Amino acid sequence: MTKSSKITWRDVHLAFGPKQVLKGINLNVEKGESLVVIGGSGSGKSVLIKSVLGITKPDTGQVIVDDQDIVGCSARDREAVNAKIGMLFQGGALFDSISVWENVAFGLIQTGAARGSIARSRAIDVLGRVGLDKTVADLSPSELSGGMQKRVALARAIVNEPEIIFFDEPTTGLDPIMSDVINQLIVSCVRDLGATAVTITHDMASARTIADKVAMLYEGQIIWHAPVAQLDFPGNEFVEQFVHGRGEGPIQMTVRQ
Amino acid sequence: MKLLSGIGSVVLTFLAATGRVAVFAGSGLSHCFRPPFHGKQIIRQLIEVGFYCLPVVALTTLFSGMVLALQSYTGFARFSAESAVANVVVLSMTRELAPVLAGLMVAGRIGASMAAEIGTMRVTEQIDALSTLSTHPMKYLVVPRILAGLTMLPILVLIGDIIGVFGGYLVGVYRLGFNAVGYIEQSWSFVETLDVVSGLVKAGVFGFIVTLMGCYHGYMSRGGAQGVGIATTNAVVSSAILILVANYVITESFFSK
């Protein structure tokens, strides 16, 4: 852990029943850094960020945020840590029983940071930042396209001006143009807020746009961690195969005949 | 040996499930007494359970009261005890039929929708999103529903008692030729406070069971649409069985000699 560490996973192990998902993760994200974690489906990437949010609890090891180990911390400490974090879920995870602006302002209202018309105007401001005008504010999330839902989810993730933002596959299911729009929004939001970002993705274009550093998760371990500039010549055959999307290589997909 | 291990496995699974439900119920109840309280959600659930279930409970108890009057008349006529119809209707409705039928109807109407709604929230990561937005899912989703079940089912049953007795009155007076004033007087003088109170106690317990099962199965659902479907079925079936078991236990405790 360096002096400016924001998040550190130290020898983190986590299993679901007999399936060992994380097998000794050691990873560090520095303050203000944008780290992209790549890896195959089911490799435990989402579990990695959920271990910081307290949604999954490591069996052993430490997850350190701002010099504080948060594994097994009290409910009050957990609340304080989560208040620093914004999260963009893979499917958006917008609440479909409330309107778009209520979704965006949800965290503000629940923490008492803003209420009523103030919360609404804050939500509309942030919707503007992600390129949505106020006509969408009163719509239901189900009335929006996939790309617009992602933007609303992004607005919800940044409305509290968090110190840390997690993006779980932010461009999955979007067309290339909308993917680039979302990538650019992520870059500008992270830069404007000065936040530390961890992004999970399979999308190499996304990784190249968003990342300062890239880490690859394979079979429950971080096998490569380097600046994004080294992504094309990683010096690691696993990363090379993954980045170029080759069927042949050391990573073998199990396909049932 | 195989048979014994099969029995053992079933018993262990049952005990584990019982333990999980008990922990969930304990957690839900304990959160009922600890702030913050989500007033808007509580009101929404009170309306959902109390108002939207009223038609179905009213219709069920009305026709049950009518059928009960008709059946008991034809049965009692065999030994010239037709005059006991009003007594049988009022006693059966208040002690048994109104609470049990209301409980079962609410399980179908509300327990299923709770399991489906919360289950969908689980599989679309909305519950995870709640915890990242400084909101405890138990407080936001489970507590309002349990409170609504505990308070609104007794009110529904009280209304059901009156409508059921009214159904018996309609058949007794307009179909079987009883004297209107005599029927009401006989019903009123025969019913005791304990009959009504026992029914209301049952209603409270059934309301708790229905909402607990709806929330529990929804909260624990996994694996997409199929998982939500299974959760919904399990919520209704387990509610119905527990209502019938609890009905016997409460009847024993109130009326055993």
Short mmCIF file of N, CA and C in Angstrom, two decimals, chain A residues 50 53 55 82 85 89-90 93-96 102 106 110-111 156, chain B residues 38 40 44 121 124-126 128-135 140:
data_model
loop_
_atom_site.label_atom_id
_atom_site.label_comp_id
_atom_site.label_asym_id
_atom_site.label_seq_id
_atom_site.Cartn_x
_atom_site.Cartn_y
_atom_site.Cartn_z
N LYS A 50 -17.84 -5.55 -5.40
CA LYS A 50 -18.88 -5.73 -4.38
C LYS A 50 -18.28 -6.00 -3.01
N LEU A 53 -18.09 -2.70 -1.38
CA LEU A 53 -19.40 -2.15 -1.00
C LEU A 53 -20.06 -2.91 0.15
N ILE A 55 -21.40 -5.82 -0.21
CA ILE A 55 -22.46 -6.69 -0.75
C ILE A 55 -21.99 -8.15 -0.67
N ASN A 82 -19.68 3.57 2.43
CA ASN A 82 -20.54 3.55 1.25
C ASN A 82 -20.95 4.96 0.83
N ILE A 85 -18.90 6.31 -1.87
CA ILE A 85 -18.83 5.53 -3.11
C ILE A 85 -20.08 5.73 -3.97
N PHE A 89 -24.30 0.24 -11.85
CA PHE A 89 -24.48 -1.21 -12.00
C PHE A 89 -24.60 -1.58 -13.48
N GLN A 90 -24.29 -2.85 -13.73
CA GLN A 90 -24.26 -3.34 -15.11
C GLN A 90 -25.58 -3.08 -15.87
N ALA A 93 -29.77 -0.88 -12.74
CA ALA A 93 -30.41 -1.09 -11.42
C ALA A 93 -31.21 0.13 -10.98
N LEU A 94 -31.91 0.75 -11.95
CA LEU A 94 -32.77 1.89 -11.59
C LEU A 94 -34.03 1.35 -10.92
N PHE A 95 -34.56 2.10 -9.97
CA PHE A 95 -35.78 1.67 -9.27
C PHE A 95 -36.98 1.99 -10.16
N ASP A 96 -37.69 0.95 -10.59
CA ASP A 96 -38.73 1.21 -11.58
C ASP A 96 -40.04 1.72 -10.98
N GLU A 102 -36.32 11.07 -9.18
CA GLU A 102 -36.29 10.47 -7.84
C GLU A 102 -35.19 9.42 -7.73
N PHE A 106 -32.15 9.85 -5.19
CA PHE A 106 -32.45 8.90 -4.12
C PHE A 106 -31.47 8.99 -2.95
N GLN A 110 -32.31 10.13 0.86
CA GLN A 110 -32.16 9.18 1.96
C GLN A 110 -31.16 9.65 3.02
N THR A 111 -30.11 10.35 2.57
CA THR A 111 -29.13 10.82 3.55
C THR A 111 -29.54 12.15 4.16
N ARG A 156 -27.05 9.07 -11.17
CA ARG A 156 -27.30 8.65 -9.78
C ARG A 156 -25.98 8.33 -9.07
N HIS B 38 -39.27 4.69 6.76
CA HIS B 38 -39.57 5.22 5.42
C HIS B 38 -41.08 5.41 5.30
N LYS B 40 -43.12 7.13 3.44
CA LYS B 40 -43.77 7.04 2.13
C LYS B 40 -44.00 5.58 1.74
N ARG B 44 -47.52 3.58 1.28
CA ARG B 44 -47.76 2.87 0.02
C ARG B 44 -48.19 1.42 0.28
N MET B 121 -36.35 -7.02 -8.01
CA MET B 121 -35.34 -6.07 -7.53
C MET B 121 -34.03 -6.78 -7.20
N THR B 124 -32.25 -7.87 -10.54
CA THR B 124 -31.78 -6.74 -11.36
C THR B 124 -30.84 -5.83 -10.56
N GLU B 125 -30.37 -6.31 -9.44
CA GLU B 125 -29.38 -5.61 -8.59
C GLU B 125 -29.92 -4.34 -7.94
N GLN B 126 -31.25 -4.16 -7.95
CA GLN B 126 -31.81 -2.95 -7.32
C GLN B 126 -31.62 -2.99 -5.80
N ASP B 128 -29.02 -4.40 -4.27
CA ASP B 128 -27.62 -4.00 -4.07
C ASP B 128 -27.49 -2.49 -4.21
N ALA B 129 -28.22 -1.93 -5.20
CA ALA B 129 -28.16 -0.48 -5.41
C ALA B 129 -28.65 0.28 -4.18
N LEU B 130 -29.69 -0.27 -3.53
CA LEU B 130 -30.21 0.39 -2.31
C LEU B 130 -29.12 0.53 -1.27
N SER B 131 -28.37 -0.58 -1.06
CA SER B 131 -27.36 -0.50 0.01
C SER B 131 -26.21 0.44 -0.35
N THR B 132 -25.98 0.65 -1.66
CA THR B 132 -24.92 1.60 -2.03
C THR B 132 -25.42 3.05 -1.91
N LEU B 133 -26.75 3.21 -1.75
CA LEU B 133 -27.32 4.56 -1.65
C LEU B 133 -27.75 4.86 -0.22
N SER B 134 -26.99 4.36 0.73
CA SER B 134 -27.21 4.64 2.16
C SER B 134 -28.61 4.24 2.62
N THR B 135 -29.16 3.19 2.05
CA THR B 135 -30.50 2.74 2.43
C THR B 135 -30.46 1.26 2.76
N TYR B 140 -36.18 -0.46 4.05
CA TYR B 140 -36.89 0.17 2.94
C TYR B 140 -37.92 -0.77 2.33
#
